[in-house]
Amino acid sequence: GDFALSPPYTLKKAGELYSYLRSPNAKPLPRKMVYEMLIAASHAFEAQAAACGSLIHVPPPAKPGERLLVCGDTHGQLQDVLVIFEEHGLPAPGNAYLFNGDIADRGRNATEIFVLLLAFKLACPDIMHINRGNHEQRDLNERPFANGGGFAWEVRAKYPHDELLIDLFQNLFTNLPIASLVGEWALVIHGGLFREEDVTLDDIRAIDACRQPPSVLQTRDDTLLFDALWADPHDGDGIVASDNRGGVSIQFGRDLTKAFCARNGVQSIIRSHQLPKRKRGYEIQHDAMLLTIFSASNYGGVCGNRGGVLVFDDRGPAEVKEFYAPPLDEYRALCEERALLVVMPRIAHWLACARLGPARRPQRQQSRGRRAAALASWRQLLYRVSASGVPLSPRRRRSDGPHSSWDLSPSRAALRAD
């Protein structure tokens, strides 16, 4: 039957959902389950926004062996998330994840990605963090897949005639944080930095993000929200208009990155939002103070790029791990084959140990006969029995010495007579 996951949410249940999504038999998740998780997660993110604003603090790894893994755009490519969890471990205490937006649109399995991440978030809030990206907004979600959108149409295809479910997703999106601060090591933000001058962490924290991003920038707050989601870097200095994002967004130079980091006491900026130029899973710019991390491998099924995951350890940003995920149906088939390779030897061993099968029938019959004979001998020793072998009463015990024992003499005589 269909997979079902209900409250209370636990890491075990989240792990079972992960295993189900790897199965070739996986179907769209039950509507009721998606509703319950979206409502619970929206309440959690609303409370977080009320307490922290649009900027959250993500604890950096504190001890050797602990990790924080930062993932970039996944754009509905469920196979990338499944491969990341397979290679780097499921979210758990000491193995936390931060997804830096753009989970929605383009690919056709963003619903499953959101539900999987939320399952871990609801089970243990400190091991899963999610930033908002520019594709976590309604107008892009309503575009067709061919025009870079598609998420609303994905939801409609899986849950027909349910506009309320799309509204619930939008409510979740507007409550996601705009940026995350990982100690003093890095500010993690989807798009990038700002055209406004002297922006501080407090300014980011105070952004009114519980709304759809504006298409017309009328206030400083509008501009900060828009740039946080849409800005791109360029290799020079200063602010320039972006030609490839509608003429409204901007590109920021290395001087802005250096000034922002110095003003706010952070060592680097981690962002996502665009495919790295060399089709790697990452790109380093601005004198190694800016890192783009992108986690949708073979983006759109045509780009041939690797995906990347940034790994923080207790000493800071340690390395970028790259990967290349096969298409989802191929990945699920591989998971099934690997599971069979593990299970079949165990079944063969169990069959051999249990001596099952027609060829072993004589041996099983002999074994049962030996057990029955042994049982009959012990019955003769311990009980007085009738002629038919039915136990009547225990044999009396002797107590004529320092140690009492069973009176076995009649049985011994009977054994000698045999």
XYZ file of C-alpha atoms in Angstrom:
418
model
C 0.000 0.000 0.000
C 0.896 3.677 0.048
C 3.488 4.929 2.494
C 2.054 6.781 5.497
C 3.852 8.853 8.108
C 1.996 10.416 11.012
C 2.861 12.350 14.181
C 4.808 12.148 16.375
C 7.646 12.579 13.894
C 10.862 10.726 14.693
C 14.209 10.153 12.999
C 13.247 6.510 12.517
C 10.105 7.497 10.625
C 12.038 10.032 8.544
C 14.539 7.305 7.675
C 11.680 5.025 6.606
C 10.419 7.786 4.295
C 13.903 8.077 2.794
C 13.952 4.315 2.153
C 10.490 4.448 0.593
C 11.480 7.251 -1.795
C 14.398 5.093 -3.001
C 12.012 2.287 -3.941
C 10.985 1.700 -7.585
C 7.434 1.258 -6.275
C 7.255 4.715 -4.682
C 4.061 6.620 -5.439
C 2.993 10.219 -4.713
C 2.832 10.644 -0.964
C -0.617 10.546 0.675
C -2.429 13.865 0.604
C -3.328 13.733 4.302
C 0.307 13.142 5.252
C 1.487 16.122 3.158
C -1.169 18.356 4.700
C -0.219 17.393 8.246
C 3.484 17.922 7.667
C 3.057 21.286 5.922
C 0.836 22.599 8.714
C 3.207 21.401 11.438
C 6.280 22.739 9.617
C 4.650 26.114 8.914
C 3.899 26.528 12.624
C 7.532 25.662 13.429
C 8.957 28.132 10.907
C 6.502 30.839 11.999
C 7.742 30.466 15.561
C 11.344 30.567 14.348
C 10.683 33.723 12.321
C 8.998 35.387 15.299
C 12.024 34.632 17.473
C 14.890 35.169 14.999
C 13.564 37.255 12.128
C 14.829 36.568 8.607
C 18.344 35.590 9.724
C 18.873 32.421 11.759
C 21.975 31.207 13.572
C 23.059 27.690 12.630
C 25.449 26.227 15.205
C 28.768 25.267 13.612
C 30.207 21.807 14.366
C 31.679 21.944 17.862
C 33.593 18.662 18.173
C 35.745 16.465 15.953
C 33.541 14.157 13.950
C 30.602 16.571 13.790
C 29.635 18.048 10.416
C 27.370 20.610 8.805
C 26.656 19.997 5.114
C 25.475 22.896 2.943
C 23.535 22.052 -0.227
C 22.635 24.424 -3.035
C 19.855 24.323 -5.626
C 18.162 20.953 -6.109
C 15.200 22.113 -8.250
C 12.951 19.109 -7.865
C 15.695 16.594 -8.655
C 14.942 14.084 -5.932
C 17.742 11.768 -7.061
C 20.320 14.388 -6.022
C 18.969 14.610 -2.479
C 18.808 10.821 -2.165
C 22.415 10.465 -3.404
C 23.605 13.200 -1.017
C 22.016 11.425 1.946
C 23.412 8.086 0.782
C 26.966 9.406 0.428
C 27.063 11.717 3.455
C 24.640 10.094 5.867
C 21.086 10.910 6.866
C 20.484 14.045 8.928
C 21.256 13.239 12.555
C 22.785 14.888 15.631
C 26.365 15.674 14.621
C 25.483 15.417 10.901
C 23.300 18.471 10.202
C 22.206 19.865 6.829
C 21.475 23.342 5.490
C 19.611 23.545 2.155
C 20.136 26.953 0.583
C 16.896 27.414 -1.342
C 15.584 26.678 -4.840
C 14.133 23.296 -4.001
C 11.038 24.085 -6.082
C 10.516 24.266 -9.867
C 12.124 22.787 -12.994
C 12.286 19.175 -11.743
C 9.179 17.116 -11.051
C 9.801 15.833 -7.514
C 10.109 18.944 -5.378
C 7.080 17.839 -3.340
C 8.925 14.719 -2.190
C 12.091 16.717 -1.417
C 10.193 19.189 0.753
C 8.346 16.450 2.635
C 11.564 14.479 3.209
C 13.441 17.512 4.547
C 10.488 18.540 6.698
C 10.255 15.035 8.158
C 13.791 15.407 9.528
C 13.135 19.024 10.571
C 10.057 18.069 12.577
C 11.811 15.073 14.129
C 14.873 17.052 15.261
C 14.904 20.790 14.405
C 18.646 21.296 14.928
C 19.701 18.839 12.209
C 17.836 20.362 9.251
C 17.840 23.999 8.150
C 16.226 25.434 5.009
C 16.790 28.869 3.481
C 14.408 30.433 0.998
C 15.401 30.779 -2.656
C 13.999 32.899 -5.445
C 11.991 29.894 -6.712
C 10.133 29.589 -3.425
C 7.570 32.117 -4.672
C 4.195 31.885 -6.323
C 4.689 33.653 -9.654
C 7.639 31.434 -10.621
C 5.861 28.301 -9.374
C 2.912 29.089 -11.677
C 5.091 29.213 -14.775
C 5.190 26.087 -16.951
C 8.115 23.698 -16.572
C 9.420 24.797 -19.966
C 9.669 28.386 -18.703
C 11.651 27.581 -15.584
C 8.757 27.019 -13.199
C 6.440 24.089 -12.756
C 6.082 23.474 -9.020
C 2.401 24.452 -8.865
C 1.738 22.177 -11.840
C 3.630 19.344 -10.172
C 1.355 19.661 -7.129
C -1.764 19.795 -9.314
C -0.689 16.676 -11.216
C -0.128 14.680 -8.024
C -3.073 16.104 -6.044
C -5.751 17.192 -8.564
C -8.197 19.978 -7.719
C -6.337 20.958 -4.554
C -5.395 24.637 -4.710
C -5.340 24.742 -0.908
C -2.284 22.499 -0.908
C -0.471 24.990 -3.145
C -1.466 27.745 -0.718
C -0.024 25.733 2.170
C 3.290 25.419 0.351
C 3.309 29.179 -0.286
C 2.655 29.815 3.400
C 5.625 27.622 4.235
C 7.835 29.476 1.727
C 7.059 32.898 3.165
C 8.107 31.728 6.622
C 11.490 30.328 5.582
C 14.537 32.379 6.646
C 16.332 34.492 4.066
C 19.836 33.730 5.352
C 21.721 31.652 7.912
C 24.814 32.588 9.886
C 27.229 29.733 10.619
C 29.211 31.083 13.564
C 31.759 33.608 12.328
C 32.663 31.406 9.401
C 30.026 32.216 6.816
C 26.792 33.903 5.874
C 24.739 31.461 3.801
C 22.271 33.251 1.520
C 20.647 32.095 -1.689
C 21.313 34.949 -4.127
C 23.964 37.240 -2.753
C 24.732 40.730 -1.493
C 23.011 44.054 -1.841
C 22.993 47.230 -3.896
C 22.103 49.176 -0.742
C 25.034 50.625 1.214
C 26.271 49.591 4.659
C 23.984 46.579 5.040
C 24.443 44.787 8.377
C 23.343 41.448 9.755
C 20.717 43.294 11.770
C 19.335 44.719 8.516
C 19.002 41.192 7.099
C 17.400 39.969 10.300
C 14.811 42.762 10.085
C 13.761 42.108 6.461
C 10.005 41.673 6.144
C 10.178 38.347 4.338
C 6.716 36.990 5.148
C 5.407 37.950 1.715
C 5.948 37.314 -1.962
C 9.096 39.048 -3.288
C 8.243 42.404 -4.898
C 8.420 42.902 -8.666
C 8.766 46.669 -8.206
C 11.353 47.866 -5.684
C 9.912 50.812 -3.788
C 11.591 50.646 -0.384
C 14.962 49.658 1.059
C 13.293 46.567 2.533
C 11.973 45.593 -0.917
C 15.468 45.888 -2.339
C 17.121 43.886 0.442
C 14.619 41.036 0.049
C 14.918 41.008 -3.734
C 18.732 41.107 -3.795
C 19.035 38.410 -1.136
C 17.129 36.060 -3.452
C 18.209 37.237 -6.910
C 21.666 38.877 -6.885
C 24.679 37.331 -8.681
C 28.399 38.044 -8.355
C 30.731 39.331 -11.054
C 34.510 39.275 -11.110
C 35.077 43.033 -11.086
C 34.224 45.712 -8.533
C 31.054 47.629 -7.828
C 27.418 47.081 -8.754
C 26.310 46.379 -12.313
C 22.907 45.577 -13.770
C 22.247 41.935 -14.544
C 21.423 41.385 -18.209
C 20.125 37.847 -17.885
C 17.576 38.233 -15.048
C 15.070 40.717 -16.411
C 17.053 43.886 -15.859
C 15.860 44.347 -12.258
C 18.477 42.280 -10.436
C 22.110 43.238 -9.951
C 25.581 41.758 -9.895
C 27.911 42.627 -7.007
C 31.694 42.828 -7.169
C 34.500 41.623 -4.954
C 34.841 44.968 -3.206
C 31.291 44.626 -1.863
C 32.012 41.094 -0.637
C 35.144 42.200 1.206
C 33.441 45.256 2.713
C 30.395 43.262 3.857
C 32.517 40.582 5.519
C 34.685 43.160 7.283
C 31.684 45.195 8.450
C 29.859 42.173 9.849
C 32.712 40.060 11.187
C 32.191 37.031 8.922
C 34.899 35.281 6.946
C 32.993 34.333 3.791
C 29.744 34.343 1.833
C 28.179 31.060 0.700
C 25.517 31.345 -1.971
C 23.829 29.244 -4.659
C 21.363 30.420 -7.318
C 23.339 29.757 -10.505
C 25.127 26.953 -12.316
C 28.920 27.367 -11.908
C 30.674 28.336 -15.131
C 32.859 25.237 -15.419
C 29.917 22.901 -14.733
C 31.347 21.870 -11.405
C 29.381 21.660 -8.177
C 30.998 24.854 -6.881
C 32.765 28.057 -7.900
C 35.185 30.188 -5.861
C 35.315 33.953 -6.460
C 36.277 37.249 -4.846
C 39.681 36.196 -3.522
C 38.212 33.010 -2.002
C 35.708 34.956 0.117
C 32.709 33.930 -1.999
C 31.648 30.354 -2.747
C 28.782 29.278 -4.983
C 27.483 25.793 -4.146
C 25.099 24.056 -6.582
C 23.624 20.622 -5.887
C 21.496 19.810 -8.952
C 23.767 17.484 -10.939
C 23.124 17.200 -14.695
C 20.875 20.224 -14.214
C 17.586 19.787 -16.051
C 18.834 16.489 -17.455
C 20.917 18.268 -20.106
C 23.737 20.326 -18.534
C 26.101 17.480 -17.659
C 27.376 19.285 -14.551
C 28.378 17.801 -11.234
C 26.575 18.607 -8.020
C 28.383 19.835 -4.921
C 28.018 19.731 -1.137
C 30.051 21.988 1.149
C 31.243 20.240 4.314
C 31.920 22.172 7.529
C 33.798 20.413 10.314
C 34.856 21.686 13.737
C 37.603 23.785 12.127
C 35.422 25.533 9.551
C 34.629 25.004 5.853
C 36.642 21.879 5.089
C 35.953 20.739 1.519
C 33.451 20.485 -1.296
C 32.331 16.976 -2.191
C 31.085 16.544 -5.759
C 28.763 13.880 -7.129
C 26.781 12.928 -10.209
C 23.363 11.345 -9.744
C 21.711 9.156 -12.381
C 18.081 9.805 -13.380
C 15.601 8.955 -10.637
C 14.231 5.776 -12.214
C 17.749 4.451 -12.834
C 18.822 5.348 -9.308
C 15.840 3.531 -7.818
C 16.578 0.454 -9.922
C 20.190 0.519 -8.697
C 18.993 0.775 -5.092
C 16.792 -2.279 -5.589
C 19.649 -4.248 -7.171
C 21.998 -3.347 -4.318
C 19.366 -4.346 -1.781
C 18.959 -7.713 -3.481
C 22.722 -8.238 -3.505
C 22.704 -7.765 0.267
C 19.548 -9.740 0.994
C 19.961 -12.793 -1.249
C 23.138 -14.141 0.425
C 21.399 -13.746 3.775
C 18.386 -15.685 2.524
C 20.637 -18.403 1.088
C 22.480 -18.658 4.397
C 19.210 -18.856 6.305
C 17.894 -21.549 3.989
C 21.076 -23.581 4.429
C 21.032 -23.212 8.199
C 17.363 -24.045 8.440
C 17.796 -26.964 6.018
C 14.697 -26.027 4.122
C 13.632 -27.417 0.767
C 12.637 -30.875 -0.546
C 16.231 -32.115 -0.777
C 16.641 -31.824 2.981
C 13.458 -33.647 3.961
C 15.149 -36.978 4.963
C 17.684 -35.166 7.147
C 14.888 -33.208 8.864
C 12.955 -36.402 9.490
C 16.026 -38.083 10.997
C 16.680 -35.052 13.162
C 13.105 -35.071 14.458
C 13.426 -38.786 15.183
C 16.607 -38.296 17.220
C 14.985 -35.472 19.191
C 11.941 -37.633 19.908
C 14.134 -40.543 21.106
C 16.122 -38.260 23.376
C 12.928 -36.814 24.817
C 11.563 -40.286 25.503
C 14.773 -41.276 27.322
C 14.607 -38.213 29.572
C 10.940 -38.888 30.235
C 11.844 -42.389 31.417
C 14.525 -40.971 33.677
C 12.463 -38.229 35.287
C 8.925 -39.611 35.400
C 7.051 -42.803 36.103
C 5.287 -43.525 32.829
C 2.475 -45.766 31.676
C 2.971 -48.578 29.223
C 2.042 -46.171 26.439
C 4.731 -43.678 27.529
C 2.409 -41.100 29.136
C 4.037 -39.395 32.187
C 2.221 -40.265 35.407
C 4.168 -38.657 38.282
C 7.709 -37.490 39.019
C 10.054 -40.098 40.444
C 10.658 -39.655 44.170
C 13.889 -38.068 45.284
C 16.430 -39.747 47.562
C 17.637 -37.757 50.529
C 19.744 -40.346 52.356
C 22.990 -38.439 51.897
C 24.339 -34.940 52.091
C 23.139 -34.326 48.517
C 19.715 -35.444 47.389
C 19.266 -36.774 43.838
C 16.733 -38.322 41.590
C 16.105 -42.042 42.206
C 17.078 -43.325 38.789
C 17.641 -46.986 39.649
C 14.505 -48.405 37.941
C 15.287 -46.554 34.748
C 18.880 -47.721 34.814
C 17.715 -51.279 35.237
C 15.357 -50.846 32.339
C 18.172 -49.359 30.186
C 20.476 -52.274 31.088
C 17.712 -54.738 30.189
C 17.399 -53.040 26.748
